[in-house]
Each structure stands twice: as structure tokens, then as C-alpha cells.
Coordinates of C-alpha atoms and ligand atoms in Angstrom, one line a residue:
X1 CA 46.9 182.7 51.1
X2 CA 45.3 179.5 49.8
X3 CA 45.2 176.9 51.9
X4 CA 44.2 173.9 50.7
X5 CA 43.9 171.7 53.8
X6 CA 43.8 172.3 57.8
X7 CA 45.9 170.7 61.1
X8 CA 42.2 169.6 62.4
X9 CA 41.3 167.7 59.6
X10 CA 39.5 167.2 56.4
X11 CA 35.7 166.2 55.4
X12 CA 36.7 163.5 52.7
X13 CA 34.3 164.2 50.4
X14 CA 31.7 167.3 49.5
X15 CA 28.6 164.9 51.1
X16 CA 30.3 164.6 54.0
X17 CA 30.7 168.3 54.4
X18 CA 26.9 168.2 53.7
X19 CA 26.2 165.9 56.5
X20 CA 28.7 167.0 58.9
X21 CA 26.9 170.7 59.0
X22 CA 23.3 168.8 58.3
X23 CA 24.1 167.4 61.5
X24 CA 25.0 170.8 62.9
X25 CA 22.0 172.8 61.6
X26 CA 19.6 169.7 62.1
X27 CA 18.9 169.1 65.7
X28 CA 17.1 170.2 69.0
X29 CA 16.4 173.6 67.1
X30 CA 14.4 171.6 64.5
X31 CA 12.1 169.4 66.5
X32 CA 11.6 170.5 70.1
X33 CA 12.4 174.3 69.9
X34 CA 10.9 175.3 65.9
X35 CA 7.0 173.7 67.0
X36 CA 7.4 175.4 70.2
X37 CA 8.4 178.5 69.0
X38 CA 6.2 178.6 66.2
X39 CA 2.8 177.5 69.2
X40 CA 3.7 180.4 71.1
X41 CA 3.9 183.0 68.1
X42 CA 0.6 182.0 66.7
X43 CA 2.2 179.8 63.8
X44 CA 1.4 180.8 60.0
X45 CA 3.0 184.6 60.2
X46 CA 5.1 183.4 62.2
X47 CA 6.8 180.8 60.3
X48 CA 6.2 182.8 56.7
X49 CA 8.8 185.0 58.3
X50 CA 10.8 182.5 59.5
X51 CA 11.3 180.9 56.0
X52 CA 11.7 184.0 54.4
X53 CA 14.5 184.6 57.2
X54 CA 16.3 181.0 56.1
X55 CA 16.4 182.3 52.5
X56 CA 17.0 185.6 52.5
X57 CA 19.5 185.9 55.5
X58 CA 20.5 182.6 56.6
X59 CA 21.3 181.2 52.9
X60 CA 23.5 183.8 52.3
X61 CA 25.1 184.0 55.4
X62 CA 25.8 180.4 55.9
X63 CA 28.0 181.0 52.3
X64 CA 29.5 183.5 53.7
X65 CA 30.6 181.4 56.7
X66 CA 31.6 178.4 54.7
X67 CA 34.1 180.7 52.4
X68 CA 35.8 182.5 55.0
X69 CA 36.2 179.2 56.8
X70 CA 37.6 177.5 53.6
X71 CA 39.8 180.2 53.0
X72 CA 40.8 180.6 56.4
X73 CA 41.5 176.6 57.0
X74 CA 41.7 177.4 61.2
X75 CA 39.3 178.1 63.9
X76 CA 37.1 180.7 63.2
X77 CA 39.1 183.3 65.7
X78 CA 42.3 183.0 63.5
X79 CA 40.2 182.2 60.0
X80 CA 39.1 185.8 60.9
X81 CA 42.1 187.2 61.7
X82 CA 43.9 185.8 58.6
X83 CA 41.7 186.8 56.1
X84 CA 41.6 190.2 57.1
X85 CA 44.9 190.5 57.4
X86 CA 45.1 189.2 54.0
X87 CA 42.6 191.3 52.7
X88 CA 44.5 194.2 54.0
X89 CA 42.1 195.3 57.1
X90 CA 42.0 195.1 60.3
X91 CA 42.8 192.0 62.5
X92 CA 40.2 193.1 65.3
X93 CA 37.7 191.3 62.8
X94 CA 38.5 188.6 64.7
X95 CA 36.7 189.4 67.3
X96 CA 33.4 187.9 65.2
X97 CA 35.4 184.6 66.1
X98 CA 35.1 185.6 70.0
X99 CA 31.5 186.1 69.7
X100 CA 30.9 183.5 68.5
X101 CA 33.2 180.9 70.5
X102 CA 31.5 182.6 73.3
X103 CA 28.1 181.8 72.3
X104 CA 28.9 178.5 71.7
X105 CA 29.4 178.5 75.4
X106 CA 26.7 179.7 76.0
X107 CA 24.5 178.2 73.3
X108 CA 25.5 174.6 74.6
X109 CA 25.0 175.3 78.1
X110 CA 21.0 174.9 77.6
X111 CA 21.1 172.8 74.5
X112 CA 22.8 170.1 76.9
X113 CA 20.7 170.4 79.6
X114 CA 17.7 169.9 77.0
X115 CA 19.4 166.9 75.6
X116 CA 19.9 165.6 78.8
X117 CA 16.2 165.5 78.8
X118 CA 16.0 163.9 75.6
X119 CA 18.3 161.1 77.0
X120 CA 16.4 160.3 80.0
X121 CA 13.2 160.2 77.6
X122 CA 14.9 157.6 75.6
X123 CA 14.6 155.2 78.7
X124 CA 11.5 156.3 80.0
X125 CA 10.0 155.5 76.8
X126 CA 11.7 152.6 76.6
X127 CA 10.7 151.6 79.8
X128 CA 6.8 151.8 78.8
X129 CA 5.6 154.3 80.9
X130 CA 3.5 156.2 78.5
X131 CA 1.6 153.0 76.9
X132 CA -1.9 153.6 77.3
X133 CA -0.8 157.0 78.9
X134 CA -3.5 160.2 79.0
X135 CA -2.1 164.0 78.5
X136 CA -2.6 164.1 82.3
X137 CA 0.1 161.8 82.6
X138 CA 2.6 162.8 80.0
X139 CA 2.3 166.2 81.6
X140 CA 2.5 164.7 84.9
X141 CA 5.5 162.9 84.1
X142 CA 7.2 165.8 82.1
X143 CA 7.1 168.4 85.0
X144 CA 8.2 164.9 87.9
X145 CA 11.6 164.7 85.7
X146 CA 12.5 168.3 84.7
X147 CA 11.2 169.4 88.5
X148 CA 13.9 166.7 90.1
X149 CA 17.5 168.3 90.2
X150 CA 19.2 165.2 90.5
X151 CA 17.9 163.7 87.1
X152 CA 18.2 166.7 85.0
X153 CA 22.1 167.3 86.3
X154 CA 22.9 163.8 86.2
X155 CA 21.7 163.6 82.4
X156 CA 22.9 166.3 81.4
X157 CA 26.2 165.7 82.6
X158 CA 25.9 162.4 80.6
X159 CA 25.4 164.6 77.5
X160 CA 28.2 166.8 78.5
X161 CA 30.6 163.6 78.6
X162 CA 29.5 162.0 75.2
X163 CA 29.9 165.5 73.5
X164 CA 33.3 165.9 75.0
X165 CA 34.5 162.4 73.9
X166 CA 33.4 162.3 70.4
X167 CA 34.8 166.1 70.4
X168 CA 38.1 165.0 71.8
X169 CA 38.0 161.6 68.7
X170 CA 38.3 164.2 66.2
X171 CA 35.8 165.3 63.3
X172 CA 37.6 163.1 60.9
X173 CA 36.0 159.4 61.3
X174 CA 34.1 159.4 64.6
X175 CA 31.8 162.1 63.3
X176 CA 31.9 161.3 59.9
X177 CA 30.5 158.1 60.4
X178 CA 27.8 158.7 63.0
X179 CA 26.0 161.4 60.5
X180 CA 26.4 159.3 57.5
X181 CA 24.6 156.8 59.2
X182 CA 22.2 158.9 61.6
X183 CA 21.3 161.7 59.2
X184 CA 19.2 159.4 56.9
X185 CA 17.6 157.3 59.6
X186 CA 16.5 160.4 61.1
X187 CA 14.6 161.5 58.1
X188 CA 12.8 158.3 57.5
X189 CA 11.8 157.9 60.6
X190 CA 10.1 161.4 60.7
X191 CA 8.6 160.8 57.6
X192 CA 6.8 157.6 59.3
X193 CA 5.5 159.2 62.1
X194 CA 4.2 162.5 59.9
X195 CA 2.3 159.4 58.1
X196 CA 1.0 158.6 61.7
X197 CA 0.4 161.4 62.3
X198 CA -1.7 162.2 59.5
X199 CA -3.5 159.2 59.6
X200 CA -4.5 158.5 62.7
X201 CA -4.9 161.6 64.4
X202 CA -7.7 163.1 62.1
X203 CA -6.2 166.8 62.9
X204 CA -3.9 166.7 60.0
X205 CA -5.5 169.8 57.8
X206 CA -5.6 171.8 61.3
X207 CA -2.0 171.2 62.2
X208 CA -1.3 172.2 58.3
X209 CA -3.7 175.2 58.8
X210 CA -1.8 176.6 62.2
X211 CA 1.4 176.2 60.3
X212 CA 1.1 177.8 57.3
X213 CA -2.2 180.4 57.0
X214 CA -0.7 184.1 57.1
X215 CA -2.8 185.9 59.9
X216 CA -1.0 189.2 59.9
X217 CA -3.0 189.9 63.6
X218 CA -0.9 187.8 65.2
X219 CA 2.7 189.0 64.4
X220 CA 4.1 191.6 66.4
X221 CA 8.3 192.7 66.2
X222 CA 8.7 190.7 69.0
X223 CA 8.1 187.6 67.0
X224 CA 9.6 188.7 64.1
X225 CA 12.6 188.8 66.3
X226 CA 12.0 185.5 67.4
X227 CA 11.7 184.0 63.8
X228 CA 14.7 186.0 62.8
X229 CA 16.6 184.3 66.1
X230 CA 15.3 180.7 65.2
X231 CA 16.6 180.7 61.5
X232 CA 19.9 181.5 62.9
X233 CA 20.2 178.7 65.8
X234 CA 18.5 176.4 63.5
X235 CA 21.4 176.9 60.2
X236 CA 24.0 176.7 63.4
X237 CA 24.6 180.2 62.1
X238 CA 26.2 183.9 63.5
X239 CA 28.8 182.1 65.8
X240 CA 31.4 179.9 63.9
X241 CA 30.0 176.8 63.8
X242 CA 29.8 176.5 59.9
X243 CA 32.3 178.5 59.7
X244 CA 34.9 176.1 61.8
X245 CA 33.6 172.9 59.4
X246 CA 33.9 175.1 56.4
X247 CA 37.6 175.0 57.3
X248 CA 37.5 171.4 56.3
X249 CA 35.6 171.6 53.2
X250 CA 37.4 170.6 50.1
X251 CA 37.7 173.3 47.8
X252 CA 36.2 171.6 44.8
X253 CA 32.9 172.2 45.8
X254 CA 30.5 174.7 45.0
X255 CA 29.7 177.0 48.1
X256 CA 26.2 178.5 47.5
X257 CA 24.7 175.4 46.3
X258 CA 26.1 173.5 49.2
X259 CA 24.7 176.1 51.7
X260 CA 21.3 176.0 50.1
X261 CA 21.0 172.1 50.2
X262 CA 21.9 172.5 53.5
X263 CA 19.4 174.6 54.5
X264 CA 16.5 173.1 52.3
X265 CA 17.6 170.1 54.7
X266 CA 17.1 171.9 58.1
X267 CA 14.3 173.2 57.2
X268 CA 12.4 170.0 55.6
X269 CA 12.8 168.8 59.0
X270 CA 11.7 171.4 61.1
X271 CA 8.5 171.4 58.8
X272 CA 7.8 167.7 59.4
X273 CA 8.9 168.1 63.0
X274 CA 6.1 170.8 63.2
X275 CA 3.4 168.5 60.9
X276 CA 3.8 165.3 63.2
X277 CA 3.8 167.4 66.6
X278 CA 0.5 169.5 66.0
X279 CA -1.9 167.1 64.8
X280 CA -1.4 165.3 67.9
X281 CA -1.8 168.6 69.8
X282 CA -5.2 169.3 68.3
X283 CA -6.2 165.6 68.6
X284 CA -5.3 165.2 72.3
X285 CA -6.7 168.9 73.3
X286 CA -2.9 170.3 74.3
X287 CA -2.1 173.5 74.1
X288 CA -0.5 174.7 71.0
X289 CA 1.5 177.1 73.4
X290 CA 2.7 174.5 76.0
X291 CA 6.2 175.9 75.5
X292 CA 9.3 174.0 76.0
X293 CA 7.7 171.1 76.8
X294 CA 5.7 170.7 73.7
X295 CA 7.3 167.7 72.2
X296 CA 8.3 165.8 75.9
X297 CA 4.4 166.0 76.4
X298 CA 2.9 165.5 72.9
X299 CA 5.3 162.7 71.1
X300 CA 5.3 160.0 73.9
X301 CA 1.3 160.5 74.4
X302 CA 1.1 160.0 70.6
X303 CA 3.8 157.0 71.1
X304 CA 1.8 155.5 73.6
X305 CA -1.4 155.0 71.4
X306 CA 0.7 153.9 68.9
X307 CA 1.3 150.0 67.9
X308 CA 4.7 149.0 68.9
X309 CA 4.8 152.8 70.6
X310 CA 7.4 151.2 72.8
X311 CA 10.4 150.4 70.8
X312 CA 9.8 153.6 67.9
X313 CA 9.3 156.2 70.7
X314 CA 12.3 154.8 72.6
X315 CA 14.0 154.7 68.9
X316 CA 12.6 158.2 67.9
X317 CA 14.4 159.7 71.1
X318 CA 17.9 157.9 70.5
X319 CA 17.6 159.6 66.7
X320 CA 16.3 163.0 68.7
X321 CA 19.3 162.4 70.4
X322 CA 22.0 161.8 68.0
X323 CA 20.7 164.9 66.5
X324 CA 21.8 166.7 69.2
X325 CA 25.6 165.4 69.5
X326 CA 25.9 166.1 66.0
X327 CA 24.5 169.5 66.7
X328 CA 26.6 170.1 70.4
X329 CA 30.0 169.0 68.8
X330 CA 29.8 171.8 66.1
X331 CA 29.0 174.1 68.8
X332 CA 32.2 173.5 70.8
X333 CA 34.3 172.8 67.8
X334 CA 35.7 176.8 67.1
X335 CA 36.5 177.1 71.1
X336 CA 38.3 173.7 70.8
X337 CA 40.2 174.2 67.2
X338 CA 41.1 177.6 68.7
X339 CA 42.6 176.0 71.8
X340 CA 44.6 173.4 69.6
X341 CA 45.9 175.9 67.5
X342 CA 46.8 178.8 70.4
X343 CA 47.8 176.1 73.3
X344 CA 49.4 174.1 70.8
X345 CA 47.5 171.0 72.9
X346 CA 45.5 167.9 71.8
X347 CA 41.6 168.0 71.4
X348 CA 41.3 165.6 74.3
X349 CA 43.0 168.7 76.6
X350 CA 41.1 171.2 74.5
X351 CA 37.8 169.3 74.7
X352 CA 38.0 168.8 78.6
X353 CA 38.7 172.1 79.4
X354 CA 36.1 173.2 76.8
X355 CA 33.7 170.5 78.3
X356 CA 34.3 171.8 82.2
X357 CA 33.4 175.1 81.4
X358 CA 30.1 174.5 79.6
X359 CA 29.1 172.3 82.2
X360 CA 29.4 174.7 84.9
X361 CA 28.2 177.3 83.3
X362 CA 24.6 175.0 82.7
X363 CA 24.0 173.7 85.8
X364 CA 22.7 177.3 86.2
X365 CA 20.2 175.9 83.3
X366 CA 20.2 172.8 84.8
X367 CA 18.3 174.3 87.6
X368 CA 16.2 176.4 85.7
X369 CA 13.2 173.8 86.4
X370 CA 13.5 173.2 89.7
X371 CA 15.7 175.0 92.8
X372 CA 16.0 177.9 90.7
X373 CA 12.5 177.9 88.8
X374 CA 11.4 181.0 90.5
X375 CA 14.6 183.0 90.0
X376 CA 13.8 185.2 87.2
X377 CA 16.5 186.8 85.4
X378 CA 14.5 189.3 83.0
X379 CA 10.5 189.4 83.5
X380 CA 9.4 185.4 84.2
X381 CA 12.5 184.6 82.2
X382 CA 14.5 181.9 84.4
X383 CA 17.9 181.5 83.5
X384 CA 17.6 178.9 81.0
X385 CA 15.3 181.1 78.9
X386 CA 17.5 184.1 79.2
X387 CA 20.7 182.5 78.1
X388 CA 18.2 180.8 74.9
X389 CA 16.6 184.2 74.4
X390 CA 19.3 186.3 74.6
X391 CA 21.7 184.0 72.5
X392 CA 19.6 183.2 69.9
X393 CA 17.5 186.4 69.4
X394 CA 20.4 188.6 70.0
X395 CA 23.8 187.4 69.7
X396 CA 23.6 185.2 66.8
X397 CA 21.7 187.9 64.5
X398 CA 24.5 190.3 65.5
X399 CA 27.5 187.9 64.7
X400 CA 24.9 187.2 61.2
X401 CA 25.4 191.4 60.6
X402 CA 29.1 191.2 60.7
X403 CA 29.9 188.2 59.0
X404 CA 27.6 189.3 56.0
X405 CA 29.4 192.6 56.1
X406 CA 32.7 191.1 56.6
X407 CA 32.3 188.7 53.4
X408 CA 30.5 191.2 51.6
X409 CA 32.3 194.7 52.1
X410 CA 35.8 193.6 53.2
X411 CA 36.8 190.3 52.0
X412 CA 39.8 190.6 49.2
X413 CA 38.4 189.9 45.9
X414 CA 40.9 187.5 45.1
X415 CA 40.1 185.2 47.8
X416 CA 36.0 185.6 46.8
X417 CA 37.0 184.7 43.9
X418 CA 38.9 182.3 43.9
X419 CA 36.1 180.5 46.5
X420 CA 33.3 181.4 44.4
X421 CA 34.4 180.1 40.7
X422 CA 31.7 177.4 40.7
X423 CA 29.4 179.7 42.0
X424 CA 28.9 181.8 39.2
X425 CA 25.6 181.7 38.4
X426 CA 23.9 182.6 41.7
X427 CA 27.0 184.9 42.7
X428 CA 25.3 188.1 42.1
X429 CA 22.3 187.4 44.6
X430 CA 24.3 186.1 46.9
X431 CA 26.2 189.2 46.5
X432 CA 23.1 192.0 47.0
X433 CA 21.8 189.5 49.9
X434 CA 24.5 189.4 51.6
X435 CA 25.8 193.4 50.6
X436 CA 22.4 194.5 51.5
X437 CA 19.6 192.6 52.4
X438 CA 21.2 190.8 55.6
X439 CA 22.4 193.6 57.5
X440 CA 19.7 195.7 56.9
X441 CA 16.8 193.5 57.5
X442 CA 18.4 192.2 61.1
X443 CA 19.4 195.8 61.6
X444 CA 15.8 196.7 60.9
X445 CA 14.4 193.9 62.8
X446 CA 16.7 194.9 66.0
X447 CA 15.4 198.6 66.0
X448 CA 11.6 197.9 65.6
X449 CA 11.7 195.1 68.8
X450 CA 13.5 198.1 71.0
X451 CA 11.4 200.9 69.7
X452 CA 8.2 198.5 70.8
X453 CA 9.4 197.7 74.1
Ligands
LIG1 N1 21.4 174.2 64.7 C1 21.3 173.5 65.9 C2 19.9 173.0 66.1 O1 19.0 173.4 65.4 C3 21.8 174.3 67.1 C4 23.1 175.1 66.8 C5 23.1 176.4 66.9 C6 24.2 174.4 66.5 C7 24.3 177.1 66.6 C8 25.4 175.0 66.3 C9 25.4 176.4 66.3 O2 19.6 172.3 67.0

């Protein structure tokens, strides 16, 4: 059963593939959630485990996701679903493809509202608000536009529309041409302000110091859940995502080395995101801790004593922004490919129908911050943090355990072969990793959390 091209289209070349899921795994997970995240956990442990996570498990499970999808050529549901047919087992493997077109849902209904956000900080920066501003007022501001209902929905929903219409274009051109273009700029722009921030804030070594010293003391299981959780949602991983573009990789290139540049990638820029949002905590006396609204606090303060602050905070956001298109299509993109191929419909049907029920389902997010901010769901969870906890510490990981046991107890050898001949070298680690090391570390991971709680 090789197929050698797919009815949703191809990448045209193997850098495109690389940008395409770049542009997936690089996004709102790297620079507003990983510093956040990493604040709240106490950083150095934290993140030691959180790159030993993105080598150890996430590597090897984003090759796993890329072969199946290149051998499958469809949307994950029916990638699944062929391949195990074709490697003589059961068809209900396919329901790793449900997971995870379900937590796409559920994945995109808070990563909207978020970018929606993003969005409106694009203007307000723009605008010229924060020149000059104090922390008091970047908070001030911060908790004015996430506390207003109206704003928040009326953003998001813009977010909502520009992911459904570049879905609904296709992945061929449309998206092939905003990360070729956006991707780079991205980078060079956060390499900029890390020089900024280095220089000017005079808390450079400390924000290097929180990020990387190892204090054991401060790492319980729940964080090591929570590391575990962000190298998923960070590689896009456990739910189809790389899996659906892997279906329109071309097969001459080299899987494991593709997923590791990948990943190298995502996690360059979570690292600078981290290094240019913490000096400016330390220098501006914020809390390390401030939670979700770490970078909407600390970037446009840091803009706002910057020359021209303006125009490259107003820019930074746009990129921030872009980011997290190229981030939401991939996370719609196995619900919609499914659609096309069961419907027998176009993407613009599949994406509006797609589009509807994410949006619904976040203005329950949407909310989160202000009718609904003292509706807790679980503990002083509101309901945007549960669907982001729950998703990304739970479900992801899980659909990570059967993918890696999928590709590395069931999958046909014929078809890993065939996928894997340029991968010879660096075959047998991927191999034990993804035999051993991945199901048994989140399984392990999974058991300690509940056994603590
Ligand atoms: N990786 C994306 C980010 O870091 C989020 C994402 C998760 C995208 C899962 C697709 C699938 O922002």
C-alpha cells in the first residue's frame, strides 16, 4: 500500500514540509505558554525535564507520526485505519485518529481565544499605549481587555475566521507561502529582542540562571506532568497534527532527521522566547509566576521603554500572531481532511463546519476571564484552564502512548521499512525510544501524578 501522493495535496519540497510543521510546532506554545509554564514550576528542573521530554519522547514520536502519515497519505482517522489494516491488525486503531481530531477541537478552542488576544495587542501596541508605560499599567491594561467580554469574543472570532479561510485555501500555496516567509522573520526578530533584552535590562545572567540551574526542591510529579504535557502541545504532537502534514511529505526525505530539525527548531524558540521574557521580569520586579499573562504584561512594558517600541512591538505581535495561524490550521487540518475524504465535500464546507464548532465550543474559554471567571471547573481551574490542562497534560501524552506503540509494536515491517531506508543510521534508537522509553516514561509519569494526588 504505497502511496505516493494524497487528494489534499502535496508539500513541494522536503523544506516546505520542514516549515509547514515548524509552523505547527512553533507558536503560542513557544512564547506565551513555555515562560509561563516554566515561572510557575520554578524553571531550571522544570525545563531540564522538559528537554529531556522533547528528546527522548517527543523526537521519536513526532517520526512516528510523520511515517504513519506518509504511509497512510489521508487524514489521520483513515491513515490509521489503513495501515493497520494493512499491517494485518485491527482497524479500531483508528480511533488514535478520533482522539486526536477531538483534541484538536478542543486544543483550538483556547488557543484561539489566546490569539484573539494576541490580535487585539497588535493594535494596542500599535496604538502607543504602552510608551513610557509602568508594570502598573501593562497589568492594568492586560486584566481591562481580557476582563471585557465583548473584546475577547469579538477577537477571537476574528481569529476563528482567518484560520477557517486560509484552512478552506488549501495547504498547498496559501500556507506554503505565509511560513516560508513568516518562519524566518520570526526568528530574527526574537533574536533582536533577546539582544535587547540582554543588553538593556541588566537581568540577563538571572533570567539564564532561573531557566537552566537544576534545583531538584522544586520539582514535584505534578510538574513533571506539566513538562511532559508542554513538549507535546509544543511538537503539535499526540493528536494528528504532524501526522495529517506527514501525509503530504514527499517520500524522498529522511524521517528522523526531519523530525529532529524540527524539533531543535521549536525548541530554539521557546528558549529565546524564555531568555527575552525573564530578564525583563527580573528588571521590572514582575512576578516570575504571573501565569498566562506573563508575556501580555512583560513584552509591551519592555516595548515601551524601547526605541521605536511602537512599530517592533506592534510588529512582534503580528509575527506572535502568524505564529499562531500557522499553528491553529494544523490543528483543524485532520478534522477537516477527514471531513473531505468521508463527506466527499470541499475544504471550504469542511472548514466552516469545522470552524462553527470550535467557536462555540470557545466562547466557553472566551469567557473564562470575565462572566465566567469565577466558575471553576476543577479546584480554581476556570474553564479555559481545564480544557488547556486537561488536553495538554492528559490527552496528548495518551494519544503520544499509542502512537509510539502503534509504530513501534504493530506497524508492518515492510511499510517501516520502506519509510525508514534513509534513516538507517539512527533507526535503532528511534526504535528502543519509541519500543520502550516513550510509553513507559508517560505511563510512569501518569501513575506517579495520581498516586500524589
Ligand atoms: N505546537 C503549537 C504551539 O506550540 C500548538 C499545537 C498543539 C499545534 C497541537 C498543533 C497541535 O503553539
Amino acid at each position: 500500500m504505497v502511496r505516493t501522493d494524497s487528494i489534499h495535496g502535496m508539500w513541494s519540497s522536503r523544506l516546505m514540509f520542514i516549515l509547514a510543521a515548524s509552523g505547527s510546532a512553533v507558536g503560542l506554545g513557544n512564547i506565551w505558554r513555555f515562560p509561563y509554564v516554566a515561572g510557575e514550576n520554578g524553571g531550571g528542573a522544570f525545563v531540564l525535564v522538559y528537554l529531556g521530554c522533547i528528546f527522548l519522547i517527543g523526537i521519536p514520536i513526532m517520526a512516528s507520526e510523520i511515517l504513519l502519515g506518509r504511509a497512510g497519505r489521508q487524514s489521520p482517522i483513515n491513515t490509521m485505519r489503513s495501515v493497520a489494516i494493512a499491517s494485518g491488525a485491527s482497524s479500531r486503531w483508528q480511533i488514535i485518529g478520533w482522539m486526536g481530531a477531538f483534541a484538536g477541537f478542543m486544543i483550538l478552542s483556547f488557543y484561539a481565544v489566546i490569539a484573539g488576544w494576541v490580535l487585539s495587542y497588535v493594535i494596542l501596541l500599535g496604538s502607543g499605549v504602552f510608551v513610557g508605560a509602568d508594570a502598573d499599567l501593562a497589568n492594568d491594561t492586560f486584566s481591562g481587555f481580557i476582563g471585557n467580554p465583548w473584546s475577547v469574543v469579538g477577537w477571537f472570532t476574528g481569529f476563528m475566521v482567518l484560520t477557517v479561510f486560509i484552512t478552506a485555501r488549501g495547504v498547498g500555496k496559501g500556507l506554503e507561502t505565509t511560513v516560508k516567509y513568516l518562519m524566518p522573520t520570526l526568528f530574527a526578530l526574537l533574536i533582536i529582542l533577546m539582544i535587547y533584552a540582554a543588553v538593556t535590562s541588566g537581568h540577563f545572567i538571572e533570567g539564564v540562571v532561573f531557566l537552566f540551574s537544576f534545583e531538584l526542591e522544586k520539582l514535584t510529579w505534578d510538574s513533571v506532568l506539566i513538562a511532559m504535557g508542554q513538549a507535546f502541545f509544543t511538537l503539535s504532537l499526540g493528536m494528528g497534527a504532524i501526522m495529517a502534514y506527514g501525509a503530504y511529505m514527499p517520500k524522498s526525505a529522511s524521517i528522523i532527521g526531519t523530525a529532529t530539525t524540527i524539533a531543535l527548531m521549536d525548541t530554539g524558540v521557546a528558549l529565546m522566547s524564555g531568555l527575552v521574557i525573564f530578564p525583563l521580569v527580573f528588571a521590572n520586579g514582575l512576578e516570575s509566576s504571573a501565569g498566562p499573562g506573563l508575556m501580555f504584561v512583560t513584552l509591551p512594558l519592555a516595548f515601551g521603554q524601547m526605541a521605536s517600541g511602537q512599530f517592533f512591538g506592534c510588529v512582534f505581535f503580528i509575527l506572535v500572531a502568524f505564529a499562531a495561524i500557522t499553528s491553529a490550521i494544523s490543528l483543524v487540518e485532520p478534522a477537516v481532511a477527514w471531513i473531505v475524504e468521508r463527506l466527499k465535500t470541499t475544504r471550504v464546507v469542511a472548514a466552516l463546519l469545522v470552524g462553527t464548532l470550535v467557536w462555540l465550543l470557545g466562547l466557553g474559554s472566551a469567557f473564562s476571564t470575565n462572566v465566567l471567571s469565577d466558575f471553576y471547573i476543577v479546584g480554581e481551574m476556570t474553564f479555559l484552564d481545564t480544557i488547556d490542562y486537561v488536553t495538554n497534560n492528559i490527552v496528548l501524552p495518551l494519544g503520544g502512548i499509542f502512537i509510539a506503540l502503534f509504530a513501534g509494536w504493530v506497524l508492518d515491517s515492510k511499510i517501516l521499512d520502506e519509510e525508514m531506508k534513509r534513516d538507517l543510521f539512527y533507526f535503532p534508537a528511534w526504535r528502543f525510544l519509541t519500543r520502550f522509553m516513550a510509553p513507559v516514561a508517560v505511563a510512569i509519569v501518569f501513575v506517579m501524578t495520581i498516586l500524589q494526588n
